[in-house]
């Protein structure tokens, strides 16, 4: 059984821009169906999965993921006709009557026809006969539960919106997923966070993670009454009420003007990203983050009690919020937590594929080490050398090849030990937004001003943004207070840095004393583990600053050529790429 899963609504953003001329750049993502991706499941095994943005260079694109599709077929050594099912992570068909007044929009954006037509134009045949739409939230739930290896679990999905819902609760048992509760788009926690992101001057449906980082610099007290009134948990239904004034969710392409006006009436003028952020912005972010965490813990606690479950599966963009995830991991009675690393809409490609396979009697088969997030392209020595030779024509780089020898890892650790910042490129690309040691920029967390150096000279991003640590499993409990739950393997949960060691690793300690941890095991990523082991040998701790290999506005890099181009336009000191050590050639060298 071969299933290709797809996410995204290919025409959604084009229609937004066409129907609303003059859309502000920070409102261009205020539509459904972005973050397109493809995932291929063969006989229950995840063979390949990747977001289209990595192939196109257009961050967060929702276009038909033709680059990702072609990669998946190549990775499996098959062609389009070998695919039995094409599963799409949206199912608007049953809601067609709701769009009776705008059937043109329904057909052009929501119906799935654009996916069928796009694949046909790409050379596929018989697409309609193989096409299976899957409810969006159900695809999210399947992406979290089916690969979790939990016999039973409570599954919670929260995002901006699915077809008609914004939050769904499921009980999963023995491969069967049953919906217990859902709430409408008007009560969306995802929209709440996105609108507040826009209010602070960031891009909604894109920059929410920046607000999460900014929150640590503020005090929630001043704006706590606003959010306690605006957002409430309802113990009668087990849901959340978001009490916006009427019309607040209208006109998303214009930045939700009624919602912004409401927030202005309660707080301060709408923020401007170009003018920087003020202390009251951090206070507002802190109150928002506090309230989101509170209502999610109330909701999850309620449903854990009602179902008697002790395992928790989470998906949807809301659960990329690692501060909220930390609180959920710490709930009494929670024994196991799984957050699928591509928890956003890209992950519905995987969920749709896994579900379509499962319902046809072919369940998920995963590796012994647990869910493997490294499902993207990899490159061999010949391909890396070809990219190096292409760039070397300009005289910009020189390199030596060591191979993945002890000397290679020793050299990389030695660079880190003297506060050099290095690029690290190995193996298959990560699926999901986090760099997990295969497409990473690394530094030493004890390094002098390492956060400022990487933010200002390498990443070109806001100074309040935190950096995450990657740490050997054996050093996890020495440096961090964590229960060792699975989100720490995928950088999806924060943990408190132990007070006695904060001075040893200042580069990864956020303003609130936390860090977004990735715990690295040998059986999950041997190459990255070998580096951390050597770093420990040379510095005392097997811990590095790990941030994504990209610059502001760029997707996580995929290929050796993009790695080299990004290396050259930043202040990284060296690039370690599949056994090659690459340096820049400067004047006089």
Coordinates of C-alpha atoms in Angstrom, one line a residue:
X1 CA 0.0 0.0 0.0
X2 CA 1.5 3.3 -1.1
X3 CA -0.1 6.6 0.0
X4 CA 0.9 10.1 -0.9
X5 CA -0.3 12.7 1.7
X6 CA -0.6 16.3 0.8
X7 CA -1.3 19.5 2.7
X8 CA -2.1 23.0 1.5
X9 CA -4.7 24.8 -0.6
X10 CA -2.8 25.9 -3.7
X11 CA -4.9 28.9 -4.7
X12 CA -5.7 30.3 -1.3
X13 CA -3.0 33.0 -1.0
X14 CA -3.3 34.0 -4.6
X15 CA -7.0 34.6 -4.2
X16 CA -6.4 36.6 -1.0
X17 CA -3.9 38.9 -2.8
X18 CA -6.1 39.1 -5.9
X19 CA -9.4 39.8 -4.1
X20 CA -7.9 42.4 -1.7
X21 CA -5.5 44.7 -3.5
X22 CA -3.0 46.5 -1.3
X23 CA -2.7 43.8 1.4
X24 CA -0.1 44.7 3.9
X25 CA 3.0 42.4 3.8
X26 CA 2.3 41.3 7.4
X27 CA -1.3 40.3 6.5
X28 CA -0.4 38.2 3.4
X29 CA -0.7 34.9 5.3
X30 CA -4.1 35.6 6.7
X31 CA -5.7 32.7 4.8
X32 CA -6.3 29.0 5.1
X33 CA -4.2 26.4 3.4
X34 CA -0.5 27.5 3.7
X35 CA 2.5 25.4 4.7
X36 CA 2.0 22.8 2.0
X37 CA 3.9 19.6 2.2
X38 CA 4.1 16.0 0.9
X39 CA 4.6 12.8 2.8
X40 CA 4.9 9.2 1.4
X41 CA 3.9 6.2 3.4
X42 CA 4.8 2.8 1.9
X43 CA 3.4 -0.3 3.7
X44 CA 2.9 1.7 6.9
X45 CA 6.5 3.1 6.9
X46 CA 7.2 6.8 6.5
X47 CA 9.6 6.9 3.5
X48 CA 9.8 10.6 3.0
X49 CA 8.2 13.9 4.1
X50 CA 9.1 17.5 3.4
X51 CA 7.6 21.0 3.2
X52 CA 7.4 22.7 -0.2
X53 CA 9.0 25.8 1.1
X54 CA 12.4 24.0 1.3
X55 CA 12.2 23.4 -2.5
X56 CA 10.8 26.7 -3.6
X57 CA 12.5 29.0 -1.1
X58 CA 9.2 30.7 -0.4
X59 CA 8.8 30.4 3.3
X60 CA 5.4 28.9 4.4
X61 CA 4.1 28.6 0.8
X62 CA 0.8 26.9 0.3
X63 CA 1.3 26.2 -3.4
X64 CA 0.9 22.7 -4.7
X65 CA 3.9 20.9 -3.3
X66 CA 5.3 19.6 -6.6
X67 CA 8.9 19.8 -5.5
X68 CA 8.1 17.8 -2.3
X69 CA 6.0 15.3 -4.3
X70 CA 8.8 14.6 -6.8
X71 CA 11.3 14.2 -4.0
X72 CA 9.0 11.7 -2.2
X73 CA 8.7 9.6 -5.4
X74 CA 12.4 9.7 -6.0
X75 CA 13.2 8.7 -2.4
X76 CA 11.0 5.6 -2.7
X77 CA 12.2 4.8 -6.2
X78 CA 8.7 4.8 -7.7
X79 CA 6.7 6.9 -10.1
X80 CA 3.3 8.6 -9.9
X81 CA 1.3 5.6 -11.1
X82 CA 2.6 3.4 -8.3
X83 CA 0.7 5.5 -5.7
X84 CA -2.5 3.8 -4.6
X85 CA -4.1 6.7 -2.7
X86 CA -3.6 10.5 -2.7
X87 CA -4.8 11.8 0.7
X88 CA -5.3 15.5 1.1
X89 CA -5.5 17.1 4.6
X90 CA -8.7 19.1 3.9
X91 CA -12.3 17.9 3.3
X92 CA -14.5 20.8 2.4
X93 CA -16.8 18.7 0.2
X94 CA -19.5 18.2 2.8
X95 CA -19.6 22.0 3.5
X96 CA -20.2 23.0 -0.1
X97 CA -23.7 24.4 0.7
X98 CA -22.2 26.8 3.2
X99 CA -20.5 28.5 0.2
X100 CA -23.6 28.7 -2.0
X101 CA -23.1 32.5 -2.4
X102 CA -19.4 32.1 -3.3
X103 CA -19.2 28.9 -5.3
X104 CA -16.4 30.4 -7.5
X105 CA -14.2 30.7 -4.4
X106 CA -15.2 27.2 -3.2
X107 CA -14.3 25.6 -6.5
X108 CA -11.1 27.6 -6.9
X109 CA -9.7 27.3 -3.4
X110 CA -11.5 24.8 -1.1
X111 CA -12.9 22.0 -3.2
X112 CA -9.7 20.0 -3.8
X113 CA -10.2 20.4 -7.5
X114 CA -7.0 22.5 -7.8
X115 CA -5.0 19.7 -6.3
X116 CA -6.5 17.2 -8.7
X117 CA -6.0 19.5 -11.7
X118 CA -2.5 20.5 -10.6
X119 CA -1.3 16.9 -10.3
X120 CA -2.9 16.1 -13.7
X121 CA -1.1 19.1 -15.2
X122 CA 2.1 17.7 -13.7
X123 CA 1.7 14.5 -15.6
X124 CA -0.3 12.3 -13.2
X125 CA -3.2 10.3 -14.5
X126 CA -6.3 8.9 -12.8
X127 CA -5.9 11.4 -10.0
X128 CA -9.6 11.8 -9.2
X129 CA -10.1 8.1 -8.7
X130 CA -7.2 7.9 -6.2
X131 CA -8.0 11.2 -4.4
X132 CA -9.2 11.0 -0.8
X133 CA -9.9 14.2 1.2
X134 CA -9.4 13.9 5.0
X135 CA -10.9 16.2 7.6
X136 CA -8.2 18.7 8.5
X137 CA -8.3 18.3 12.3
X138 CA -8.6 14.5 11.9
X139 CA -5.4 14.6 9.8
X140 CA -3.7 16.5 12.6
X141 CA -4.9 14.0 15.2
X142 CA -3.8 11.1 13.1
X143 CA -0.4 12.7 12.7
X144 CA 0.1 12.8 16.4
X145 CA -1.6 9.6 17.6
X146 CA -0.7 7.0 14.9
X147 CA 3.1 7.4 15.1
X148 CA 3.1 7.9 18.9
X149 CA 3.1 4.1 19.6
X150 CA 0.6 4.8 22.4
X151 CA -2.1 2.1 22.7
X152 CA -4.5 4.8 23.9
X153 CA -4.3 8.5 24.4
X154 CA -6.2 11.8 24.7
X155 CA -5.6 13.8 21.4
X156 CA -6.1 17.5 21.3
X157 CA -5.9 19.6 18.1
X158 CA -5.8 23.4 18.2
X159 CA -5.0 25.8 15.4
X160 CA -6.4 28.8 13.6
X161 CA -9.1 26.8 11.8
X162 CA -9.9 23.5 10.1
X163 CA -12.9 23.3 7.8
X164 CA -15.4 24.5 10.5
X165 CA -13.6 23.9 13.8
X166 CA -10.7 25.5 15.6
X167 CA -10.2 23.0 18.5
X168 CA -11.0 19.3 18.6
X169 CA -10.7 16.7 21.3
X170 CA -10.4 13.0 20.5
X171 CA -9.9 9.7 22.4
X172 CA -7.7 7.3 20.6
X173 CA -7.6 3.6 21.4
X174 CA -6.2 0.6 19.6
X175 CA -5.8 2.6 16.4
X176 CA -9.4 4.0 16.4
X177 CA -9.8 7.8 16.8
X178 CA -13.1 9.1 18.2
X179 CA -14.1 12.7 18.3
X180 CA -15.4 13.8 21.7
X181 CA -15.7 17.6 21.3
X182 CA -15.0 20.4 18.9
X183 CA -15.5 24.2 19.0
X184 CA -16.1 26.6 16.1
X185 CA -13.8 29.0 14.4
X186 CA -15.3 31.9 16.2
X187 CA -13.8 30.5 19.4
X188 CA -10.3 29.9 17.9
X189 CA -7.3 30.1 20.3
X190 CA -5.1 30.0 17.2
X191 CA -6.8 33.1 15.8
X192 CA -6.6 34.8 19.2
X193 CA -2.8 34.4 19.3
X194 CA -2.4 35.3 15.7
X195 CA -4.5 38.5 16.0
X196 CA -2.5 39.5 19.1
X197 CA 0.7 38.8 17.1
X198 CA -0.6 41.2 14.5
X199 CA -1.5 43.7 17.1
X200 CA 2.1 43.8 18.4
X201 CA 3.3 44.6 14.9
X202 CA 4.4 41.1 13.8
X203 CA 3.1 39.0 10.9
X204 CA 0.1 36.9 11.9
X205 CA 0.0 33.3 11.0
X206 CA 3.8 33.4 10.9
X207 CA 5.5 35.2 13.8
X208 CA 3.6 33.8 16.8
X209 CA 6.9 32.2 18.0
X210 CA 8.4 35.7 18.3
X211 CA 5.6 36.7 20.6
X212 CA 6.2 33.6 22.8
X213 CA 9.9 34.7 23.0
X214 CA 9.0 38.3 23.8
X215 CA 6.6 37.3 26.6
X216 CA 9.5 36.3 28.9
X217 CA 10.6 39.9 29.0
X218 CA 7.3 41.3 30.3
X219 CA 5.0 41.1 33.3
X220 CA 1.5 40.0 32.7
X221 CA -0.2 41.9 35.5
X222 CA -1.3 45.0 33.6
X223 CA -3.1 43.1 30.9
X224 CA -4.2 40.0 32.9
X225 CA -7.8 41.4 33.4
X226 CA -8.2 41.8 29.7
X227 CA -7.3 38.2 28.9
X228 CA -9.2 36.8 31.8
X229 CA -12.3 38.4 30.5
X230 CA -11.6 37.7 26.8
X231 CA -10.7 34.0 27.2
X232 CA -12.5 31.6 29.5
X233 CA -12.6 27.8 30.0
X234 CA -16.1 26.5 30.2
X235 CA -16.2 23.4 32.5
X236 CA -19.7 22.5 31.3
X237 CA -18.6 21.8 27.8
X238 CA -14.9 21.2 28.3
X239 CA -14.2 24.0 25.7
X240 CA -12.9 27.5 25.6
X241 CA -14.8 30.7 25.0
X242 CA -13.1 33.6 23.3
X243 CA -15.4 36.6 23.8
X244 CA -14.5 38.9 20.9
X245 CA -16.9 41.7 20.1
X246 CA -19.1 41.0 17.0
X247 CA -17.3 41.2 13.7
X248 CA -13.8 40.9 15.2
X249 CA -12.9 38.0 12.9
X250 CA -14.0 39.8 9.8
X251 CA -11.6 41.1 7.1
X252 CA -8.5 39.0 7.9
X253 CA -6.8 40.3 4.7
X254 CA -7.0 43.7 6.2
X255 CA -5.5 42.6 9.5
X256 CA -8.7 42.0 11.5
X257 CA -9.4 45.8 11.9
X258 CA -12.3 45.4 14.4
X259 CA -10.3 43.1 16.6
X260 CA -7.3 45.5 16.5
X261 CA -9.6 48.4 17.4
X262 CA -10.9 46.5 20.3
X263 CA -7.4 45.7 21.6
X264 CA -6.4 49.3 21.1
X265 CA -9.4 50.4 23.2
X266 CA -8.1 48.2 26.0
X267 CA -4.4 48.7 25.9
X268 CA -2.2 50.8 23.5
X269 CA -1.9 51.7 19.8
X270 CA -1.2 48.9 17.3
X271 CA 2.5 48.1 17.2
X272 CA 4.8 48.8 14.2
X273 CA 7.5 46.2 13.5
X274 CA 9.7 48.8 11.9
X275 CA 9.7 51.0 15.0
X276 CA 10.7 48.3 17.4
X277 CA 9.0 46.9 20.5
X278 CA 8.3 48.7 23.7
X279 CA 8.1 47.3 27.3
X280 CA 4.3 47.4 27.2
X281 CA 4.4 45.1 24.2
X282 CA 6.3 42.5 26.3
X283 CA 3.8 42.9 29.1
X284 CA 1.0 42.3 26.6
X285 CA 2.7 39.2 25.2
X286 CA 3.3 37.9 28.7
X287 CA -0.4 38.2 29.6
X288 CA -1.4 36.5 26.3
X289 CA 1.0 33.6 26.9
X290 CA 0.0 33.2 30.5
X291 CA -3.7 33.0 29.6
X292 CA -3.2 30.6 26.7
X293 CA -1.2 28.3 29.0
X294 CA -3.9 28.6 31.7
X295 CA -6.9 27.7 29.5
X296 CA -5.0 24.9 27.7
X297 CA -4.1 23.3 31.0
X298 CA -7.7 23.6 32.2
X299 CA -9.0 22.1 29.0
X300 CA -6.5 19.2 28.9
X301 CA -7.0 18.5 32.6
X302 CA -10.7 18.3 32.1
X303 CA -10.5 15.8 29.3
X304 CA -7.9 13.7 31.0
X305 CA -10.2 13.3 33.9
X306 CA -13.2 12.6 31.7
X307 CA -11.4 9.9 29.6
X308 CA -9.2 8.5 32.3
X309 CA -6.2 8.7 29.9
X310 CA -2.7 9.4 31.0
X311 CA -1.1 9.7 27.6
X312 CA -1.4 12.9 25.6
X313 CA -1.0 13.5 21.8
X314 CA -1.0 17.1 20.6
X315 CA -1.1 18.6 17.1
X316 CA -2.0 21.9 15.3
X317 CA 0.0 25.1 15.2
X318 CA -1.0 26.0 18.8
X319 CA 1.2 23.2 20.0
X320 CA 4.3 24.6 18.5
X321 CA 4.1 26.8 21.6
X322 CA 6.7 25.1 23.7
X323 CA 5.9 27.1 26.9
X324 CA 2.3 25.9 26.9
X325 CA 3.6 22.4 26.1
X326 CA 5.8 22.5 29.2
X327 CA 2.8 23.2 31.4
X328 CA 0.9 20.3 29.8
X329 CA 3.8 17.9 30.3
X330 CA 3.9 18.9 34.0
X331 CA 0.2 18.2 34.6
X332 CA -0.5 15.6 37.3
X333 CA -1.4 12.2 35.9
X334 CA 0.3 12.8 32.5
X335 CA 2.8 9.9 31.9
X336 CA 3.5 10.3 28.2
X337 CA 3.3 13.1 25.7
X338 CA 3.9 13.1 22.0
X339 CA 3.9 16.2 19.9
X340 CA 4.4 15.4 16.2
X341 CA 7.4 17.6 15.2
X342 CA 5.6 19.0 12.1
X343 CA 2.6 20.0 14.3
X344 CA 1.5 22.8 12.0
X345 CA -0.3 22.3 8.7
X346 CA 2.6 20.7 7.0
X347 CA 2.1 17.8 9.3
X348 CA -1.4 17.1 8.0
X349 CA 0.2 15.7 4.9
X350 CA 1.6 13.0 7.1
X351 CA -1.5 12.5 9.1
X352 CA -3.7 12.2 6.0
X353 CA -1.3 9.6 4.6
X354 CA -1.1 7.6 7.8
X355 CA -4.8 7.6 8.2
X356 CA -5.5 6.5 4.6
X357 CA -3.0 3.7 5.1
X358 CA -4.4 2.7 8.5
X359 CA -8.0 2.5 7.4
X360 CA -7.0 0.2 4.6
X361 CA -5.6 -2.3 7.1
X362 CA -1.9 -1.2 6.8
X363 CA -1.0 0.4 10.2
X364 CA 2.0 2.6 10.9
X365 CA 5.4 0.9 11.3
X366 CA 8.0 3.0 13.0
X367 CA 11.7 2.7 14.0
X368 CA 12.6 1.2 17.4
X369 CA 14.1 4.6 18.5
X370 CA 10.7 6.3 18.2
X371 CA 9.4 8.8 15.6
X372 CA 12.1 9.8 13.1
X373 CA 11.8 13.5 12.1
X374 CA 14.6 13.2 9.5
X375 CA 12.6 12.4 6.4
X376 CA 13.9 15.0 3.9
X377 CA 16.6 14.9 1.2
X378 CA 20.2 13.9 1.9
X379 CA 23.2 14.4 -0.2
X380 CA 26.3 12.3 -0.9
X381 CA 29.9 13.2 -1.1
X382 CA 29.8 13.6 -4.8
X383 CA 26.9 16.1 -4.6
X384 CA 28.5 18.1 -1.9
X385 CA 31.8 18.3 -3.8
X386 CA 30.0 19.5 -6.9
X387 CA 28.4 22.3 -4.9
X388 CA 31.8 23.2 -3.4
X389 CA 33.4 23.3 -6.8
X390 CA 30.6 25.5 -8.2
X391 CA 31.0 28.0 -5.4
X392 CA 34.8 27.8 -5.5
X393 CA 34.9 29.3 -9.0
X394 CA 34.5 32.7 -7.4
X395 CA 37.4 32.0 -5.0
X396 CA 35.1 32.5 -2.0
X397 CA 35.8 29.2 -0.2
X398 CA 38.4 26.6 0.4
X399 CA 37.9 23.2 1.9
X400 CA 39.4 19.9 3.0
X401 CA 37.7 16.5 3.2
X402 CA 38.2 14.6 6.4
X403 CA 35.2 12.3 6.2
X404 CA 33.1 11.4 9.3
X405 CA 36.2 10.5 11.2
X406 CA 37.1 11.2 14.8
X407 CA 39.3 14.0 13.5
X408 CA 36.3 15.6 11.9
X409 CA 34.2 15.7 15.1
X410 CA 37.3 16.8 17.1
X411 CA 37.9 19.7 14.8
X412 CA 34.2 20.8 15.0
X413 CA 34.2 20.6 18.8
X414 CA 37.5 22.5 18.9
X415 CA 36.0 25.3 16.9
X416 CA 33.0 25.5 19.2
X417 CA 35.3 25.4 22.3
X418 CA 37.0 28.7 21.2
X419 CA 33.7 30.4 20.5
X420 CA 33.5 29.9 16.8
X421 CA 30.0 29.6 15.2
X422 CA 29.7 26.8 12.7
X423 CA 27.2 25.5 10.2
X424 CA 26.4 21.8 10.5
X425 CA 24.9 19.9 7.6
X426 CA 24.5 16.1 7.6
X427 CA 22.0 13.4 6.7
X428 CA 18.4 13.9 5.9
X429 CA 16.6 17.2 6.4
X430 CA 14.2 17.6 9.2
X431 CA 10.4 17.6 8.8
X432 CA 8.8 20.4 10.7
X433 CA 10.1 23.9 11.6
X434 CA 12.8 22.9 14.1
X435 CA 16.4 22.3 13.2
X436 CA 17.3 19.1 15.0
X437 CA 21.0 18.7 14.3
X438 CA 21.0 18.0 10.5
X439 CA 20.6 21.6 9.2
X440 CA 21.8 23.6 12.1
X441 CA 23.9 26.6 13.1
X442 CA 25.8 25.8 16.3
X443 CA 27.7 27.7 19.0
X444 CA 29.0 27.0 22.5
X445 CA 26.4 28.0 25.2
X446 CA 29.1 29.3 27.6
X447 CA 30.5 31.5 24.8
X448 CA 31.0 35.2 25.2
X449 CA 27.9 37.0 24.0
X450 CA 27.0 34.0 21.9
X451 CA 23.3 35.1 21.6
X452 CA 24.1 38.6 20.5
X453 CA 26.7 37.3 18.0
X454 CA 24.3 34.8 16.3
X455 CA 21.3 37.1 16.4
X456 CA 23.1 40.2 15.0
X457 CA 25.9 38.7 12.8
X458 CA 24.5 35.4 11.6
X459 CA 20.7 35.2 11.8
X460 CA 19.9 38.9 11.5
X461 CA 16.9 38.7 13.8
X462 CA 15.3 40.4 16.8
X463 CA 17.5 40.5 19.9
X464 CA 14.8 39.1 22.3
X465 CA 14.7 35.8 20.4
X466 CA 16.0 32.9 22.5
X467 CA 18.3 30.1 21.4
X468 CA 17.7 26.4 22.1
X469 CA 20.1 23.9 23.4
X470 CA 20.9 20.4 22.0
X471 CA 22.1 18.2 24.9
X472 CA 23.3 14.7 25.3
X473 CA 20.7 12.5 27.1
X474 CA 23.3 11.8 29.8
X475 CA 23.6 15.5 30.6
X476 CA 19.9 16.4 30.4
X477 CA 19.2 16.0 34.1
X478 CA 22.4 17.7 35.1
X479 CA 21.5 20.9 33.3
X480 CA 17.7 20.9 33.1
X481 CA 14.7 20.1 35.1
X482 CA 12.7 17.9 32.8
X483 CA 10.7 14.7 33.2
X484 CA 12.2 13.3 30.0
X485 CA 9.0 13.3 28.0
X486 CA 9.2 12.9 24.3
X487 CA 8.7 16.6 23.2
X488 CA 12.2 17.3 24.4
X489 CA 13.5 15.1 21.6
X490 CA 12.0 17.4 19.0
X491 CA 12.6 20.9 20.6
X492 CA 8.9 21.3 21.3
X493 CA 8.9 21.7 25.1
X494 CA 10.8 24.1 27.4
X495 CA 12.5 23.1 30.6
X496 CA 13.9 25.1 33.5
X497 CA 17.7 25.4 33.4
X498 CA 19.0 24.4 36.8
X499 CA 20.0 27.4 38.8
X500 CA 23.5 26.1 39.7
X501 CA 24.4 25.7 36.0
X502 CA 22.9 28.9 34.4
X503 CA 26.3 30.6 34.5
X504 CA 27.8 27.6 32.7
X505 CA 25.4 27.8 29.7
X506 CA 24.2 31.4 29.5
X507 CA 23.8 31.3 25.7
X508 CA 20.7 29.0 26.0
X509 CA 19.1 30.5 29.1
X510 CA 16.1 32.6 28.2
X511 CA 15.0 35.6 30.2
X512 CA 12.6 33.5 32.3
X513 CA 15.2 30.8 33.1
X514 CA 13.9 28.3 30.6
X515 CA 15.3 26.7 27.5
X516 CA 13.7 24.9 24.6
X517 CA 15.5 21.6 24.9
X518 CA 16.5 19.0 22.3
X519 CA 17.7 15.8 24.0
X520 CA 20.0 13.8 21.6
X521 CA 20.4 10.0 21.8
X522 CA 22.8 8.0 19.8
X523 CA 20.1 5.8 18.3
X524 CA 18.2 8.8 17.1
X525 CA 21.0 10.9 15.5
X526 CA 24.4 9.2 15.6
X527 CA 26.3 12.0 13.8
X528 CA 25.0 14.8 16.0
X529 CA 25.5 12.6 19.1
X530 CA 29.1 12.1 18.2
X531 CA 29.7 15.8 17.9
X532 CA 28.0 16.4 21.3
X533 CA 30.1 13.7 22.9
X534 CA 33.3 15.3 21.6
X535 CA 32.1 18.7 22.8
X536 CA 31.6 17.2 26.3
X537 CA 35.1 15.8 26.1
X538 CA 36.6 19.2 25.3
X539 CA 34.4 21.5 27.4
X540 CA 32.8 19.5 30.2
X541 CA 29.2 19.5 29.0
X542 CA 27.6 17.8 25.9
X543 CA 25.6 20.9 25.1
X544 CA 25.5 23.3 22.2
X545 CA 23.4 26.3 21.0
X546 CA 21.4 24.9 18.2
X547 CA 19.5 27.2 15.8
X548 CA 18.1 26.6 12.4
X549 CA 20.4 26.9 9.4
X550 CA 18.8 29.9 7.7
X551 CA 18.6 33.7 8.0
X552 CA 15.6 35.9 8.7
X553 CA 12.8 35.3 6.2
X554 CA 14.5 32.2 4.7
X555 CA 13.2 28.6 5.2
X556 CA 15.4 26.0 6.8
X557 CA 18.0 25.2 4.1
X558 CA 17.8 21.9 2.2
X559 CA 20.7 21.6 -0.2
X560 CA 24.5 21.9 -0.1
X561 CA 24.4 24.8 -2.5
X562 CA 22.0 26.7 -0.4
X563 CA 24.1 25.9 2.7
X564 CA 27.1 27.4 1.0
X565 CA 25.3 30.5 -0.2
X566 CA 23.9 31.1 3.3
X567 CA 27.3 30.4 4.9
X568 CA 28.9 33.1 2.7
X569 CA 26.4 35.8 3.4
X570 CA 26.6 35.4 7.2
X571 CA 29.4 35.6 9.8
X572 CA 29.5 31.9 10.5
X573 CA 33.2 30.9 11.0
X574 CA 33.2 27.5 9.4
X575 CA 30.9 25.0 7.7
X576 CA 31.0 21.3 8.4
X577 CA 29.1 19.5 5.7
X578 CA 29.1 15.7 5.2
X579 CA 32.8 15.3 6.1
X580 CA 34.0 18.5 4.4
X581 CA 35.4 21.4 6.5
X582 CA 34.7 24.7 4.6
X583 CA 36.3 28.1 5.3
X584 CA 35.8 31.5 3.7
X585 CA 38.7 33.0 1.7
X586 CA 39.2 36.6 2.7
X587 CA 41.5 39.3 1.3
X588 CA 45.1 38.5 2.0
X589 CA 44.6 34.8 2.5

